[in-house]
Amino acid sequence: MRSTRKLAAFAALGLTLAACSSEAGNQAEEEAASAPTVAEEVDFPEGSTMAELAGAGSITVGTKYDQPGFGLLNPDGVPEGFDVEIAKIIAGELGIAPEDIEWTETVSANREPFIQNGQVDMVVATYTINDTRKQVVDFAGPYYIAGQDIMVAAGNPEGIQGPDDLAGKTVCSVEGSTPAQNIRDNYPEANLVTYDVYSKCADDLANGNVQAVTTDNVILTGLVAGNPEGFELVGNPFTEEPYGIGMAKGDDEFRDFINDVLEESFEDGRWADAWDRTAGAITGEEAPEPPTVDRY
Amino acid sequence: MGFLTDNADLLWSAFLTTLSLAVTSGVCALVLGTVLAGMRVSPVPPLRGLATFYVEVFRNTPLTVVFFFLVFGIVQIDLSFPSRFIAAVAALSLYTAAFVCEALRSGINAVPPGQAEAARALGLDFGQSLRTIVLPQAFRTVVPPLGNVWIALAKNTSIAAGFAVTDLTAALQRLSNANADQLLLVFAAIVAGYLVITLPSAWAIRVIEKRVAIVR
């Protein structure tokens, strides 16, 4: 009796495994259809970063793992999103297939040290280009222009239309972020509350402890997508946050190369296609006009 | 160094926040912990059971979870704290009290049973013998473990940074992101802030320990 029962258990396990693997197979096929082109023959100047990476056949990319639409770790342990697709396009031009990219999680506070220490070859992580950061790292791009916006409870009970309406209200953001600093500097009448992650801000908004959440519109979009009945986006961006690709300072050859690749992808539709499959799929909005690359 | 003077206001207020978090929670935890320790050694079974239950719940729950419950959980039952600072003090006090209670209980157990028996023989009731005979001796032996609890509490205050209290760790998050070129200096300033609290504490604990040592 016992052995039959064991056998049955094994059979059940086998069936489940088979079901799982066929599911994985389907996913792989779907992904193959949308995979970026990988250059077959690559030729780069001797000694350049491109030649080094192409020769090694792999590249280490830092991205966020908690940003729906841009960089979010899926249950299989692979990040997906717009940032991830941009990185795949660049890797493809280096002759590196998506599966040969080594992903590293970078959060806002560790992006510069990771680049400076060479732990990552480049960072594509909703990384706003600014002058302080340019002192320690270089930026290719921008490949997207985000803007600071406001998220409110569904129905906008407080009637918040823009940052000036935040005066006297409690608004939530993340400690150390550019949007939080912007509120502190330019809208001091707003009562700012800062957590360490945006999900806590969303909890507080749902609880009614705060009346608004403010940060880049792309992040808010992800939060609204998570609770469309509870939240809504004001949809009136009041800053410009150019997202760039962070890389080691002084490697102008590599920066020019990435800028060339970005411009090509703007032209040939790969950029818009990446948008439609990731962030665009969440917002339901069409790809915006690509930004102009800033070759400083 | 210009960076430090530019942000002196933030660093100073963050330091004061961390210090007041630690001191306020420390005092509350000491009071609550003493009451709990008294309950745990009391002759009344329901009191013993209640205190044991409290200690086991709070000692075995991660502090972050306690914070989460007090900041986001109790809203579900229509309760909330008047400010996030008070919520942080409550979380730190409730959590630390469990450790204070256990440290004190070990001290109470270290008081020779003859002391309590002698007190009873002299006609003191349980409360009197605990207050005047047992606890004063117990506090002496628990200075080092209570010191550990205090230093752990001073460092645990950093969890409040994740719950909308601008303490030293929150200042670290803000400054490190805004000053990518000065990371080491930012870290040095924040670590110095914590050391200013913990190092003198360690020294004071040693002094108190020597002062109150029981010569047997």
Short mmCIF file of C-alpha atoms in Angstrom, two decimals, chain A residues 26-253:
data_model
loop_
_atom_site.label_atom_id
_atom_site.label_comp_id
_atom_site.label_asym_id
_atom_site.label_seq_id
_atom_site.Cartn_x
_atom_site.Cartn_y
_atom_site.Cartn_z
CA ASN A 26 5.65 29.16 -23.72
CA GLN A 27 7.09 32.13 -21.91
CA ALA A 28 10.46 31.62 -23.55
CA GLU A 29 8.82 31.56 -26.97
CA GLU A 30 6.94 34.77 -26.26
CA GLU A 31 10.13 36.39 -25.12
CA ALA A 32 12.00 35.25 -28.20
CA ALA A 33 9.45 37.07 -30.34
CA SER A 34 10.16 40.32 -28.56
CA ALA A 35 13.87 39.85 -27.93
CA PRO A 36 16.07 42.70 -29.13
CA THR A 37 18.36 41.99 -32.03
CA VAL A 38 21.81 40.80 -31.02
CA ALA A 39 24.56 41.95 -33.37
CA GLU A 40 26.39 38.97 -34.91
CA GLU A 41 29.61 40.60 -36.03
CA VAL A 42 30.95 43.31 -33.78
CA ASP A 43 34.09 45.30 -34.36
CA PHE A 44 35.32 47.85 -31.85
CA PRO A 45 38.59 49.75 -31.49
CA GLU A 46 41.25 47.82 -29.59
CA GLY A 47 41.31 48.58 -25.86
CA SER A 48 37.90 50.25 -25.72
CA THR A 49 35.29 49.32 -23.11
CA MET A 50 33.09 48.06 -25.95
CA ALA A 51 35.80 45.68 -27.20
CA GLU A 52 36.40 44.47 -23.66
CA LEU A 53 32.71 43.78 -22.99
CA ALA A 54 32.11 42.22 -26.41
CA GLY A 55 35.17 40.02 -25.90
CA ALA A 56 33.98 38.90 -22.46
CA GLY A 57 30.52 38.23 -23.93
CA SER A 58 28.77 39.60 -20.84
CA ILE A 59 27.95 42.90 -19.23
CA THR A 60 26.90 43.79 -15.67
CA VAL A 61 23.95 46.15 -15.55
CA GLY A 62 22.55 47.84 -12.46
CA THR A 63 18.81 48.42 -12.43
CA LYS A 64 15.99 48.80 -9.94
CA TYR A 65 14.10 45.70 -8.84
CA ASP A 66 11.08 47.47 -7.37
CA GLN A 67 9.90 49.88 -10.04
CA PRO A 68 6.89 48.58 -11.95
CA GLY A 69 7.17 49.39 -15.64
CA PHE A 70 10.88 50.28 -15.46
CA GLY A 71 12.72 47.64 -13.50
CA LEU A 72 10.79 45.05 -11.52
CA LEU A 73 12.03 41.61 -10.56
CA ASN A 74 9.58 39.02 -11.87
CA PRO A 75 8.86 35.78 -9.99
CA ASP A 76 11.52 33.96 -12.04
CA GLY A 77 14.18 36.28 -10.62
CA VAL A 78 14.68 38.23 -13.85
CA PRO A 79 14.07 41.98 -13.92
CA GLU A 80 11.72 43.38 -16.54
CA GLY A 81 10.65 46.86 -17.58
CA PHE A 82 11.59 49.78 -19.79
CA ASP A 83 15.05 50.28 -18.21
CA VAL A 84 15.72 46.59 -18.67
CA GLU A 85 14.72 46.72 -22.37
CA ILE A 86 17.00 49.75 -22.93
CA ALA A 87 19.88 47.81 -21.38
CA LYS A 88 19.10 44.82 -23.61
CA ILE A 89 19.19 47.02 -26.73
CA ILE A 90 22.62 48.37 -25.77
CA ALA A 91 23.93 44.91 -24.88
CA GLY A 92 22.58 43.61 -28.18
CA GLU A 93 24.65 46.17 -30.07
CA LEU A 94 27.70 44.87 -28.18
CA GLY A 95 26.89 41.36 -29.40
CA ILE A 96 25.71 40.26 -25.96
CA ALA A 97 22.48 38.25 -25.75
CA PRO A 98 19.92 39.21 -23.07
CA GLU A 99 20.59 36.00 -21.13
CA ASP A 100 24.28 36.94 -20.86
CA ILE A 101 23.51 40.18 -19.06
CA GLU A 102 24.29 40.02 -15.37
CA TRP A 103 21.70 42.03 -13.46
CA THR A 104 22.56 43.75 -10.20
CA GLU A 105 20.05 45.55 -8.06
CA THR A 106 20.90 49.20 -7.61
CA VAL A 107 18.89 51.46 -5.32
CA SER A 108 18.99 55.23 -5.27
CA ALA A 109 21.69 55.40 -2.60
CA ASN A 110 24.22 52.96 -4.11
CA ARG A 111 24.26 53.82 -7.79
CA GLU A 112 27.33 56.07 -7.73
CA PRO A 113 29.47 53.78 -5.53
CA PHE A 114 28.60 50.77 -7.70
CA ILE A 115 29.75 52.63 -10.83
CA GLN A 116 32.84 54.07 -9.17
CA ASN A 117 33.93 50.69 -7.80
CA GLY A 118 33.35 48.99 -11.14
CA GLN A 119 30.74 46.60 -9.69
CA VAL A 120 28.54 47.43 -12.68
CA ASP A 121 29.42 48.42 -16.25
CA MET A 122 26.41 50.68 -16.53
CA VAL A 123 23.35 51.69 -14.55
CA VAL A 124 19.90 51.98 -16.14
CA ALA A 125 17.73 52.66 -13.10
CA THR A 126 15.37 55.67 -13.41
CA TYR A 127 18.57 57.63 -12.87
CA THR A 128 18.04 61.39 -13.10
CA ILE A 129 20.91 63.28 -14.73
CA ASN A 130 22.09 66.17 -12.55
CA ASP A 131 25.23 68.20 -11.99
CA THR A 132 26.16 66.80 -8.56
CA ARG A 133 26.04 63.28 -9.94
CA LYS A 134 27.98 64.32 -13.04
CA GLN A 135 30.91 65.15 -10.77
CA VAL A 136 31.44 61.48 -9.98
CA VAL A 137 29.86 59.57 -12.87
CA ASP A 138 29.05 60.21 -16.54
CA PHE A 139 25.66 59.95 -18.18
CA ALA A 140 24.64 58.81 -21.65
CA GLY A 141 21.19 59.79 -22.84
CA PRO A 142 18.67 60.93 -21.66
CA TYR A 143 16.47 58.14 -22.99
CA TYR A 144 13.33 59.33 -21.20
CA ILE A 145 12.10 62.55 -19.58
CA ALA A 146 10.02 61.94 -16.48
CA GLY A 147 8.46 64.66 -14.36
CA GLN A 148 7.44 65.08 -10.74
CA ASP A 149 3.71 64.60 -10.32
CA ILE A 150 1.19 64.09 -7.52
CA MET A 151 -0.93 61.06 -6.64
CA VAL A 152 -4.12 61.54 -4.62
CA ALA A 153 -6.96 59.39 -3.34
CA ALA A 154 -9.46 58.43 -6.04
CA GLY A 155 -11.87 61.26 -6.79
CA ASN A 156 -9.29 63.82 -5.61
CA PRO A 157 -11.26 64.82 -2.45
CA GLU A 158 -8.81 67.64 -1.64
CA GLY A 159 -8.96 69.09 -5.14
CA ILE A 160 -5.19 69.07 -5.59
CA GLN A 161 -4.27 70.18 -9.12
CA GLY A 162 -0.60 71.06 -8.71
CA PRO A 163 2.21 71.56 -6.21
CA ASP A 164 0.85 74.95 -5.07
CA ASP A 165 -2.27 73.22 -3.77
CA LEU A 166 -0.12 71.17 -1.38
CA ALA A 167 0.21 74.10 1.06
CA GLY A 168 -1.08 73.01 4.44
CA LYS A 169 -1.59 69.43 3.25
CA THR A 170 0.44 66.42 4.30
CA VAL A 171 2.37 65.02 1.36
CA CYS A 172 4.45 61.86 1.34
CA SER A 173 7.66 61.01 -0.50
CA VAL A 174 10.85 59.01 -0.01
CA GLU A 175 13.70 60.29 2.13
CA GLY A 176 16.69 61.39 0.08
CA SER A 177 14.83 61.55 -3.23
CA THR A 178 15.01 64.54 -5.58
CA PRO A 179 11.21 65.11 -5.46
CA ALA A 180 11.26 65.27 -1.65
CA GLN A 181 14.03 67.87 -1.77
CA ASN A 182 12.10 69.84 -4.38
CA ILE A 183 9.08 70.04 -2.06
CA ARG A 184 11.30 71.09 0.85
CA ASP A 185 13.03 73.80 -1.21
CA ASN A 186 10.21 75.18 -3.33
CA TYR A 187 6.95 74.37 -1.54
CA PRO A 188 7.81 74.77 2.16
CA GLU A 189 4.15 75.27 3.16
CA ALA A 190 3.48 71.62 2.35
CA ASN A 191 3.86 69.30 5.33
CA LEU A 192 6.31 66.69 4.03
CA VAL A 193 6.46 63.16 5.46
CA THR A 194 9.23 60.85 4.25
CA TYR A 195 9.40 57.07 4.39
CA ASP A 196 12.10 54.80 2.99
CA VAL A 197 9.97 53.28 0.22
CA TYR A 198 7.01 54.50 -1.82
CA SER A 199 4.78 51.56 -0.90
CA LYS A 200 4.53 52.95 2.64
CA CYS A 201 3.44 56.30 1.18
CA ALA A 202 0.74 54.47 -0.76
CA ASP A 203 -0.37 52.72 2.47
CA ASP A 204 -0.55 56.07 4.24
CA LEU A 205 -2.56 57.60 1.40
CA ALA A 206 -4.96 54.66 1.50
CA ASN A 207 -5.27 55.14 5.28
CA GLY A 208 -5.89 58.84 4.92
CA ASN A 209 -2.82 59.76 7.00
CA VAL A 210 -1.49 61.80 4.08
CA GLN A 211 -3.43 63.64 1.40
CA ALA A 212 -0.96 63.22 -1.45
CA VAL A 213 2.11 61.32 -2.60
CA THR A 214 4.63 63.02 -4.84
CA THR A 215 7.51 61.74 -6.93
CA ASP A 216 8.32 61.06 -10.61
CA ASN A 217 5.18 60.34 -12.62
CA VAL A 218 6.48 56.95 -13.78
CA ILE A 219 6.75 55.69 -10.21
CA LEU A 220 3.30 57.02 -9.33
CA THR A 221 1.90 55.34 -12.43
CA GLY A 222 3.12 52.01 -11.10
CA LEU A 223 1.45 52.68 -7.74
CA VAL A 224 -1.84 53.71 -9.37
CA ALA A 225 -1.70 50.54 -11.48
CA GLY A 226 -1.44 48.55 -8.24
CA ASN A 227 -4.64 50.09 -6.81
CA PRO A 228 -6.67 51.78 -9.56
CA GLU A 229 -9.80 52.01 -7.37
CA GLY A 230 -7.97 53.75 -4.55
CA PHE A 231 -5.59 56.21 -6.21
CA GLU A 232 -5.43 58.57 -9.12
CA LEU A 233 -2.71 60.62 -10.77
CA VAL A 234 -3.12 64.40 -10.96
CA GLY A 235 -1.34 64.25 -14.32
CA ASN A 236 0.31 67.66 -14.20
CA PRO A 237 4.10 67.12 -14.13
CA PHE A 238 5.88 70.19 -12.74
CA THR A 239 9.57 69.27 -13.17
CA GLU A 240 11.75 67.63 -15.81
CA GLU A 241 13.72 64.58 -14.74
CA PRO A 242 15.89 63.37 -17.60
CA TYR A 243 16.71 59.69 -17.07
CA GLY A 244 20.23 58.82 -18.21
CA ILE A 245 22.48 55.78 -18.30
CA GLY A 246 25.12 56.03 -15.61
CA MET A 247 28.66 54.89 -16.36
CA ALA A 248 32.23 55.33 -15.20
CA LYS A 249 33.48 58.90 -15.42
CA GLY A 250 35.80 59.76 -18.30
CA ASP A 251 34.96 56.84 -20.61
CA ASP A 252 33.87 59.12 -23.47
CA GLU A 253 34.20 56.39 -26.11
#
